[in-house]
PDB file of C-alpha atoms in Angstrom:
ATOM      1  CA  MET A   1       0.000   0.000   0.000  1.00 56.00           C
ATOM      2  CA  SER A   2       1.593   3.280  -1.096  1.00 84.00           C
ATOM      3  CA  ILE A   3       0.889   6.247   1.181  1.00 93.00           C
ATOM      4  CA  ASP A   4       2.494   9.583   0.368  1.00 93.00           C
ATOM      5  CA  LEU A   5       2.023  11.240   3.757  1.00 97.00           C
ATOM      6  CA  ALA A   6       0.531  10.659   7.194  1.00 97.00           C
ATOM      7  CA  LEU A   7      -0.986  13.383   9.336  1.00 97.00           C
ATOM      8  CA  ILE A   8      -1.485  13.145  13.070  1.00 98.00           C
ATOM      9  CA  GLY A   9      -4.155  15.681  14.007  1.00 94.00           C
ATOM     10  CA  GLY A  10      -4.152  17.378  17.387  1.00 93.00           C
ATOM     11  CA  THR A  11      -6.741  19.393  19.272  1.00 90.00           C
ATOM     12  CA  GLY A  12      -9.209  20.898  16.820  1.00 88.00           C
ATOM     13  CA  LEU A  13      -8.223  18.646  13.924  1.00 90.00           C
ATOM     14  CA  TYR A  14     -10.141  15.396  14.283  1.00 90.00           C
ATOM     15  CA  ARG A  15     -10.958  14.861  10.598  1.00 90.00           C
ATOM     16  CA  PHE A  16      -9.156  15.949   7.465  1.00 91.00           C
ATOM     17  CA  PRO A  17     -11.521  17.853   5.143  1.00 88.00           C
ATOM     18  CA  GLY A  18     -11.707  17.125   1.440  1.00 85.00           C
ATOM     19  CA  LEU A  19     -10.499  13.528   1.518  1.00 89.00           C
ATOM     20  CA  LYS A  20     -11.680  11.401  -1.414  1.00 91.00           C
ATOM     21  CA  ASP A  21     -12.119   7.604  -1.572  1.00 91.00           C
ATOM     22  CA  VAL A  22     -12.145   7.399   2.203  1.00 93.00           C
ATOM     23  CA  GLU A  23     -11.522   4.122   4.047  1.00 94.00           C
ATOM     24  CA  ARG A  24     -11.189   3.492   7.767  1.00 95.00           C
ATOM     25  CA  TYR A  25      -8.447   1.118   8.861  1.00 94.00           C
ATOM     26  CA  ALA A  26      -8.826  -0.253  12.396  1.00 94.00           C
ATOM     27  CA  THR A  27      -5.780  -2.119  13.650  1.00 94.00           C
ATOM     28  CA  ASP A  28      -3.960  -3.309  16.733  1.00 95.00           C
ATOM     29  CA  THR A  29      -0.229  -3.217  17.401  1.00 96.00           C
ATOM     30  CA  PRO A  30       2.248  -4.961  19.701  1.00 94.00           C
ATOM     31  CA  TYR A  31       1.971  -1.797  21.826  1.00 95.00           C
ATOM     32  CA  GLY A  32      -1.806  -1.696  22.091  1.00 96.00           C
ATOM     33  CA  HIS A  33      -4.513   0.183  20.234  1.00 97.00           C
ATOM     34  CA  PRO A  34      -3.880   3.456  18.368  1.00 98.00           C
ATOM     35  CA  SER A  35      -5.928   6.487  19.375  1.00 97.00           C
ATOM     36  CA  ASP A  36      -8.537   5.754  16.700  1.00 97.00           C
ATOM     37  CA  ALA A  37      -8.984   4.095  13.333  1.00 96.00           C
ATOM     38  CA  ILE A  38      -6.622   5.419  10.680  1.00 97.00           C
ATOM     39  CA  VAL A  39      -8.492   7.228   7.919  1.00 96.00           C
ATOM     40  CA  LEU A  40      -7.119   6.612   4.419  1.00 96.00           C
ATOM     41  CA  GLY A  41      -8.008   8.806   1.465  1.00 95.00           C
ATOM     42  CA  ARG A  42      -6.780  10.900  -1.423  1.00 93.00           C
ATOM     43  CA  VAL A  43      -5.895  14.563  -1.745  1.00 92.00           C
ATOM     44  CA  GLY A  44      -5.397  15.662  -5.335  1.00 85.00           C
ATOM     45  CA  GLY A  45      -4.666  12.104  -6.400  1.00 87.00           C
ATOM     46  CA  ARG A  46      -2.123  11.516  -3.634  1.00 93.00           C
ATOM     47  CA  ARG A  47      -2.842   8.967  -0.940  1.00 95.00           C
ATOM     48  CA  ILE A  48      -2.657  10.058   2.700  1.00 96.00           C
ATOM     49  CA  ALA A  49      -3.345   8.586   6.131  1.00 97.00           C
ATOM     50  CA  PHE A  50      -4.929  10.605   8.925  1.00 97.00           C
ATOM     51  CA  LEU A  51      -5.013   9.746  12.619  1.00 97.00           C
ATOM     52  CA  ALA A  52      -6.693  11.830  15.343  1.00 97.00           C
ATOM     53  CA  ARG A  53      -4.162  11.879  18.188  1.00 97.00           C
ATOM     54  CA  HIS A  54      -6.787  12.350  20.901  1.00 97.00           C
ATOM     55  CA  GLY A  55      -9.444  10.241  19.146  1.00 95.00           C
ATOM     56  CA  GLU A  56     -12.165  11.746  16.983  1.00 91.00           C
ATOM     57  CA  GLY A  57     -14.166  12.700  20.074  1.00 90.00           C
ATOM     58  CA  HIS A  58     -11.142  14.144  21.905  1.00 93.00           C
ATOM     59  CA  THR A  59     -11.424  11.503  24.612  1.00 95.00           C
ATOM     60  CA  ILE A  60      -7.701  10.873  25.239  1.00 97.00           C
ATOM     61  CA  PRO A  61      -5.674  13.434  27.266  1.00 97.00           C
ATOM     62  CA  PRO A  62      -2.103  14.213  26.177  1.00 97.00           C
ATOM     63  CA  HIS A  63      -0.406  12.092  28.845  1.00 97.00           C
ATOM     64  CA  ARG A  64      -2.592   9.061  28.000  1.00 97.00           C
ATOM     65  CA  VAL A  65      -2.091   9.030  24.229  1.00 98.00           C
ATOM     66  CA  ASN A  66      -0.597   5.726  23.093  1.00 98.00           C
ATOM     67  CA  TYR A  67       2.141   7.371  21.045  1.00 98.00           C
ATOM     68  CA  ARG A  68       3.917   4.068  20.421  1.00 97.00           C
ATOM     69  CA  ALA A  69       0.823   2.398  18.982  1.00 98.00           C
ATOM     70  CA  ASN A  70       0.066   5.436  16.806  1.00 98.00           C
ATOM     71  CA  LEU A  71       3.512   5.571  15.230  1.00 98.00           C
ATOM     72  CA  TRP A  72       3.805   1.804  14.919  1.00 97.00           C
ATOM     73  CA  ALA A  73       0.440   1.535  13.143  1.00 97.00           C
ATOM     74  CA  LEU A  74       1.419   4.207  10.615  1.00 97.00           C
ATOM     75  CA  HIS A  75       4.818   2.602  10.055  1.00 97.00           C
ATOM     76  CA  ASP A  76       3.143  -0.782   9.601  1.00 95.00           C
ATOM     77  CA  LEU A  77       0.998   0.709   6.831  1.00 95.00           C
ATOM     78  CA  GLY A  78       4.147   1.661   4.944  1.00 95.00           C
ATOM     79  CA  VAL A  79       4.144   5.349   5.861  1.00 96.00           C
ATOM     80  CA  ARG A  80       7.526   7.049   5.571  1.00 96.00           C
ATOM     81  CA  ARG A  81       6.639  10.746   6.065  1.00 97.00           C
ATOM     82  CA  VAL A  82       4.631  11.977   9.054  1.00 98.00           C
ATOM     83  CA  VAL A  83       3.485  15.500   9.897  1.00 98.00           C
ATOM     84  CA  GLY A  84       2.274  16.043  13.441  1.00 98.00           C
ATOM     85  CA  VAL A  85      -0.195  18.911  13.842  1.00 98.00           C
ATOM     86  CA  ASN A  86       0.035  20.268  17.384  1.00 98.00           C
ATOM     87  CA  ALA A  87      -1.942  22.926  19.245  1.00 97.00           C
ATOM     88  CA  VAL A  88       0.472  25.074  21.257  1.00 98.00           C
ATOM     89  CA  GLY A  89       0.796  28.211  23.330  1.00 97.00           C
ATOM     90  CA  GLY A  90       2.983  31.068  22.160  1.00 97.00           C
ATOM     91  CA  ILE A  91       5.925  32.327  24.204  1.00 97.00           C
ATOM     92  CA  ARG A  92       8.072  34.276  21.728  1.00 97.00           C
ATOM     93  CA  ASP A  93       6.780  37.665  20.616  1.00 95.00           C
ATOM     94  CA  ASP A  94       6.130  36.553  17.031  1.00 96.00           C
ATOM     95  CA  MET A  95       4.338  33.358  18.124  1.00 96.00           C
ATOM     96  CA  GLY A  96       0.936  34.864  18.902  1.00 95.00           C
ATOM     97  CA  PRO A  97      -2.517  33.296  18.503  1.00 96.00           C
ATOM     98  CA  ARG A  98      -3.381  31.896  15.048  1.00 97.00           C
ATOM     99  CA  VAL A  99       0.272  31.777  13.969  1.00 98.00           C
ATOM    100  CA  LEU A 100       1.527  28.613  12.247  1.00 98.00           C
ATOM    101  CA  ALA A 101       5.086  27.558  12.998  1.00 98.00           C
ATOM    102  CA  VAL A 102       7.390  24.776  11.853  1.00 98.00           C
ATOM    103  CA  PRO A 103       9.695  24.295  14.847  1.00 98.00           C
ATOM    104  CA  ASP A 104      13.210  22.929  14.548  1.00 98.00           C
ATOM    105  CA  GLN A 105      14.017  22.061  18.184  1.00 98.00           C
ATOM    106  CA  ILE A 106      12.288  20.572  21.202  1.00 98.00           C
ATOM    107  CA  ILE A 107      12.824  20.292  24.965  1.00 98.00           C
ATOM    108  CA  ASP A 108      11.028  17.472  26.746  1.00 98.00           C
ATOM    109  CA  TYR A 109       9.541  18.280  30.171  1.00 98.00           C
ATOM    110  CA  THR A 110       7.124  15.334  30.196  1.00 98.00           C
ATOM    111  CA  HIS A 111       7.336  12.438  32.650  1.00 97.00           C
ATOM    112  CA  ASP A 112       6.003   8.905  33.129  1.00 96.00           C
ATOM    113  CA  ARG A 113       5.278   8.412  29.417  1.00 97.00           C
ATOM    114  CA  LEU A 114       6.365   5.375  27.410  1.00 95.00           C
ATOM    115  CA  THR A 115       9.037   7.049  25.366  1.00 95.00           C
ATOM    116  CA  SER A 116      10.753   4.267  23.407  1.00 95.00           C
ATOM    117  CA  PHE A 117      10.107   1.044  21.557  1.00 91.00           C
ATOM    118  CA  SER A 118      13.004  -0.311  23.618  1.00 90.00           C
ATOM    119  CA  ASP A 119      10.744  -0.300  26.699  1.00 82.00           C
ATOM    120  CA  VAL A 120       9.677  -3.931  26.250  1.00 78.00           C
ATOM    121  CA  ALA A 121      11.489  -7.108  27.246  1.00 77.00           C
ATOM    122  CA  GLY A 122      13.777  -8.435  24.537  1.00 77.00           C
ATOM    123  CA  ALA A 123      13.599  -5.328  22.346  1.00 77.00           C
ATOM    124  CA  GLN A 124      16.696  -3.949  20.676  1.00 82.00           C
ATOM    125  CA  VAL A 125      18.070  -0.917  22.503  1.00 86.00           C
ATOM    126  CA  LYS A 126      18.379   1.937  19.996  1.00 85.00           C
ATOM    127  CA  HIS A 127      20.410   5.031  20.799  1.00 92.00           C
ATOM    128  CA  ILE A 128      19.061   7.441  18.195  1.00 93.00           C
ATOM    129  CA  ASP A 129      20.782  10.679  17.226  1.00 95.00           C
ATOM    130  CA  PHE A 130      18.232  13.295  18.273  1.00 97.00           C
ATOM    131  CA  SER A 131      20.415  16.395  17.837  1.00 97.00           C
ATOM    132  CA  GLU A 132      17.955  17.623  15.216  1.00 98.00           C
ATOM    133  CA  PRO A 133      14.579  16.228  16.338  1.00 98.00           C
ATOM    134  CA  TYR A 134      12.707  17.072  13.143  1.00 98.00           C
ATOM    135  CA  SER A 135      13.505  15.931   9.621  1.00 98.00           C
ATOM    136  CA  ALA A 136      15.384  18.693   7.821  1.00 97.00           C
ATOM    137  CA  THR A 137      14.066  17.479   4.466  1.00 98.00           C
ATOM    138  CA  LEU A 138      10.419  17.420   5.519  1.00 98.00           C
ATOM    139  CA  ARG A 139      10.742  20.787   7.263  1.00 98.00           C
ATOM    140  CA  ARG A 140      12.199  22.273   4.078  1.00 98.00           C
ATOM    141  CA  ASP A 141       9.379  20.784   2.018  1.00 97.00           C
ATOM    142  CA  LEU A 142       6.752  22.178   4.401  1.00 98.00           C
ATOM    143  CA  LEU A 143       8.256  25.661   4.266  1.00 98.00           C
ATOM    144  CA  ALA A 144       8.473  25.565   0.474  1.00 97.00           C
ATOM    145  CA  ALA A 145       4.856  24.361   0.275  1.00 97.00           C
ATOM    146  CA  ALA A 146       3.732  27.190   2.549  1.00 98.00           C
ATOM    147  CA  ALA A 147       5.453  29.713   0.289  1.00 97.00           C
ATOM    148  CA  ARG A 148       3.773  28.256  -2.805  1.00 96.00           C
ATOM    149  CA  ALA A 149       0.366  28.234  -1.133  1.00 96.00           C
ATOM    150  CA  GLY A 150       0.681  31.716   0.349  1.00 97.00           C
ATOM    151  CA  VAL A 151       0.329  30.368   3.897  1.00 97.00           C
ATOM    152  CA  ALA A 152       2.282  32.415   6.419  1.00 97.00           C
ATOM    153  CA  VAL A 153       4.430  30.245   8.703  1.00 98.00           C
ATOM    154  CA  VAL A 154       7.251  30.953  11.133  1.00 98.00           C
ATOM    155  CA  ASP A 155      10.393  29.022  10.272  1.00 98.00           C
ATOM    156  CA  GLY A 156      11.961  27.459  13.349  1.00 98.00           C
ATOM    157  CA  GLY A 157      11.513  27.749  17.071  1.00 98.00           C
ATOM    158  CA  CYS A 158      11.893  25.530  20.104  1.00 98.00           C
ATOM    159  CA  TYR A 159       8.869  23.524  21.274  1.00 98.00           C
ATOM    160  CA  GLY A 160       8.676  22.910  25.027  1.00 98.00           C
ATOM    161  CA  ALA A 161       6.714  19.688  25.628  1.00 98.00           C
ATOM    162  CA  THR A 162       4.905  19.670  28.985  1.00 98.00           C
ATOM    163  CA  GLN A 163       2.905  16.973  30.698  1.00 98.00           C
ATOM    164  CA  GLY A 164      -0.647  18.340  30.676  1.00 95.00           C
ATOM    165  CA  PRO A 165      -3.542  18.158  30.608  1.00 96.00           C
ATOM    166  CA  ARG A 166      -3.488  21.307  32.735  1.00 95.00           C
ATOM    167  CA  LEU A 167      -2.048  24.501  31.333  1.00 94.00           C
ATOM    168  CA  GLU A 168       1.163  25.869  32.784  1.00 96.00           C
ATOM    169  CA  THR A 169       1.751  28.402  35.553  1.00 96.00           C
ATOM    170  CA  ARG A 170       3.335  31.786  34.857  1.00 95.00           C
ATOM    171  CA  ALA A 171       6.456  30.631  36.672  1.00 97.00           C
ATOM    172  CA  GLU A 172       6.684  27.497  34.536  1.00 98.00           C
ATOM    173  CA  ILE A 173       6.394  29.534  31.345  1.00 97.00           C
ATOM    174  CA  ALA A 174       9.042  31.945  32.657  1.00 97.00           C
ATOM    175  CA  ARG A 175      11.329  28.939  33.126  1.00 98.00           C
ATOM    176  CA  LEU A 176      10.564  27.677  29.619  1.00 98.00           C
ATOM    177  CA  ARG A 177      11.407  31.115  28.229  1.00 98.00           C
ATOM    178  CA  ARG A 178      14.723  31.110  30.122  1.00 98.00           C
ATOM    179  CA  ASP A 179      15.418  27.646  28.716  1.00 98.00           C
ATOM    180  CA  GLY A 180      14.953  28.964  25.178  1.00 98.00           C
ATOM    181  CA  CYS A 181      11.465  27.664  24.400  1.00 98.00           C
ATOM    182  CA  ASP A 182       9.364  29.655  21.922  1.00 98.00           C
ATOM    183  CA  LEU A 183       6.262  27.444  22.018  1.00 98.00           C
ATOM    184  CA  VAL A 184       4.673  25.204  24.621  1.00 98.00           C
ATOM    185  CA  GLY A 185       2.528  22.141  23.985  1.00 98.00           C
ATOM    186  CA  MET A 186       1.653  18.772  25.476  1.00 98.00           C
ATOM    187  CA  THR A 187       1.977  16.288  22.612  1.00 98.00           C
ATOM    188  CA  GLY A 188       5.306  16.953  20.892  1.00 98.00           C
ATOM    189  CA  MET A 189       7.048  14.198  22.860  1.00 98.00           C
ATOM    190  CA  PRO A 190       7.575  11.296  22.729  1.00 98.00           C
ATOM    191  CA  GLU A 191       5.986  11.398  19.262  1.00 98.00           C
ATOM    192  CA  ALA A 192       9.022  12.931  17.571  1.00 98.00           C
ATOM    193  CA  ALA A 193      11.490  10.528  19.201  1.00 98.00           C
ATOM    194  CA  LEU A 194       9.402   7.462  18.406  1.00 98.00           C
ATOM    195  CA  ALA A 195       9.223   8.525  14.767  1.00 98.00           C
ATOM    196  CA  ARG A 196      13.031   8.767  14.744  1.00 98.00           C
ATOM    197  CA  GLU A 197      13.344   5.268  16.229  1.00 97.00           C
ATOM    198  CA  LEU A 198      11.243   3.975  13.322  1.00 97.00           C
ATOM    199  CA  GLU A 199      13.381   5.985  10.862  1.00 97.00           C
ATOM    200  CA  LEU A 200      10.400   8.021   9.703  1.00 98.00           C
ATOM    201  CA  GLU A 201      10.678  11.524   8.360  1.00 98.00           C
ATOM    202  CA  TYR A 202       8.794  13.607  10.917  1.00 98.00           C
ATOM    203  CA  ALA A 203       8.007  17.306  11.221  1.00 98.00           C
ATOM    204  CA  CYS A 204       5.565  19.450  13.171  1.00 98.00           C
ATOM    205  CA  ILE A 205       3.060  22.102  12.192  1.00 98.00           C
ATOM    206  CA  ALA A 206       2.420  24.021  15.410  1.00 98.00           C
ATOM    207  CA  LEU A 207      -0.865  25.952  15.589  1.00 98.00           C
ATOM    208  CA  VAL A 208      -0.726  28.704  18.197  1.00 97.00           C
ATOM    209  CA  ALA A 209      -3.997  28.652  20.125  1.00 96.00           C
ATOM    210  CA  ASN A 210      -3.179  31.234  22.794  1.00 95.00           C
ATOM    211  CA  TRP A 211      -0.457  33.195  24.499  1.00 96.00           C
ATOM    212  CA  ALA A 212       1.157  31.052  27.177  1.00 96.00           C
ATOM    213  CA  ALA A 213       0.675  32.152  30.786  1.00 95.00           C
ATOM    214  CA  GLY A 214       2.263  35.553  31.415  1.00 93.00           C
ATOM    215  CA  CYS A 215       2.849  36.223  27.708  1.00 94.00           C
ATOM    216  CA  GLY A 216       0.908  38.682  25.560  1.00 84.00           C
ATOM    217  CA  ASP A 217      -1.632  41.112  26.992  1.00 78.00           C
ATOM    218  CA  GLU A 218      -4.287  38.691  28.270  1.00 68.00           C
ATOM    219  CA  ALA A 219      -4.778  38.584  32.038  1.00 64.00           C
ATOM    220  CA  GLU A 220      -6.032  35.004  31.828  1.00 76.00           C
ATOM    221  CA  ILE A 221      -6.402  32.271  29.237  1.00 79.00           C
ATOM    222  CA  SER A 222      -9.894  31.902  27.772  1.00 83.00           C
ATOM    223  CA  LEU A 223     -10.891  28.450  26.519  1.00 85.00           C
ATOM    224  CA  PRO A 224     -13.483  29.859  24.052  1.00 89.00           C
ATOM    225  CA  GLU A 225     -10.735  32.049  22.557  1.00 91.00           C
ATOM    226  CA  ILE A 226      -8.420  29.039  22.337  1.00 91.00           C
ATOM    227  CA  TYR A 227     -10.965  27.081  20.325  1.00 91.00           C
ATOM    228  CA  ALA A 228     -11.751  30.064  18.079  1.00 94.00           C
ATOM    229  CA  ASN A 229      -8.043  30.584  17.379  1.00 95.00           C
ATOM    230  CA  LEU A 230      -7.539  26.894  16.664  1.00 94.00           C
ATOM    231  CA  GLU A 231     -10.476  26.839  14.272  1.00 93.00           C
ATOM    232  CA  ALA A 232      -9.008  29.772  12.341  1.00 95.00           C
ATOM    233  CA  ALA A 233      -5.482  28.340  12.260  1.00 95.00           C
ATOM    234  CA  THR A 234      -6.650  24.833  11.355  1.00 95.00           C
ATOM    235  CA  LYS A 235      -8.260  26.117   8.147  1.00 95.00           C
ATOM    236  CA  GLN A 236      -4.751  26.714   6.788  1.00 96.00           C
ATOM    237  CA  VAL A 237      -3.634  23.115   7.304  1.00 96.00           C
ATOM    238  CA  PRO A 238      -5.424  21.515   4.292  1.00 95.00           C
ATOM    239  CA  VAL A 239      -4.115  24.302   2.065  1.00 95.00           C
ATOM    240  CA  LEU A 240      -0.570  23.692   3.268  1.00 96.00           C
ATOM    241  CA  VAL A 241      -0.850  19.921   2.996  1.00 95.00           C
ATOM    242  CA  GLY A 242      -2.307  20.194  -0.504  1.00 94.00           C
ATOM    243  CA  ALA A 243       0.682  22.260  -1.574  1.00 95.00           C
ATOM    244  CA  LEU A 244       3.053  19.806   0.100  1.00 96.00           C
ATOM    245  CA  LEU A 245       1.558  16.884  -1.795  1.00 94.00           C
ATOM    246  CA  GLY A 246       1.414  18.765  -5.072  1.00 88.00           C
ATOM    247  CA  GLY A 247       4.895  20.219  -4.897  1.00 59.00           C
TER     248      GLY A 247
END
């Protein structure tokens, strides 16, 4: 089965609009069940796979996502390129609500997650090079596609991956800023590392839903505003993906 690209949709992206010849592929893996059935379809004649990270009904919190099963199921289908779409908070001044970014670095602040395929008895221990956590080739292709499609994206930035599901305190965001983080989200890890273990090309489209705590002008974070910002930013994703597949 030839699949040109897989998308893992985050908060606000539970279905990929405009898919043709849609099939649902329910599977199991040695690591348990994926978050949901994988949706297979075509965009402009190119075959893609789509998986809702939190399930189509957003029933799985970030720290309970079976990241290993998700990546294994996509790999088992023959996928070689994966784009993770992640809802994030903005820390850097140019990372405000509704901005799309393609980060190039990540810092992992999560804990108690199953972070490796080596975490089972008898598995090969793999020491991956994670100096550059995202595929340079896929990042370049995403940026070029954005330019062709007229979709504004920020090139680069450091994603701070936190545990969730709660949002962060002002002090925690101040620490992330001191550490060099430009964005904060809850699902960037271990997804990126697991993709590297499977030798998949992996990159992230970060959708900024809100200013992180203590950033911007807002006194507090409003959930209705978060969802409105995500809805607006998410509309750019099919345009960007279409350009990526057509380029």
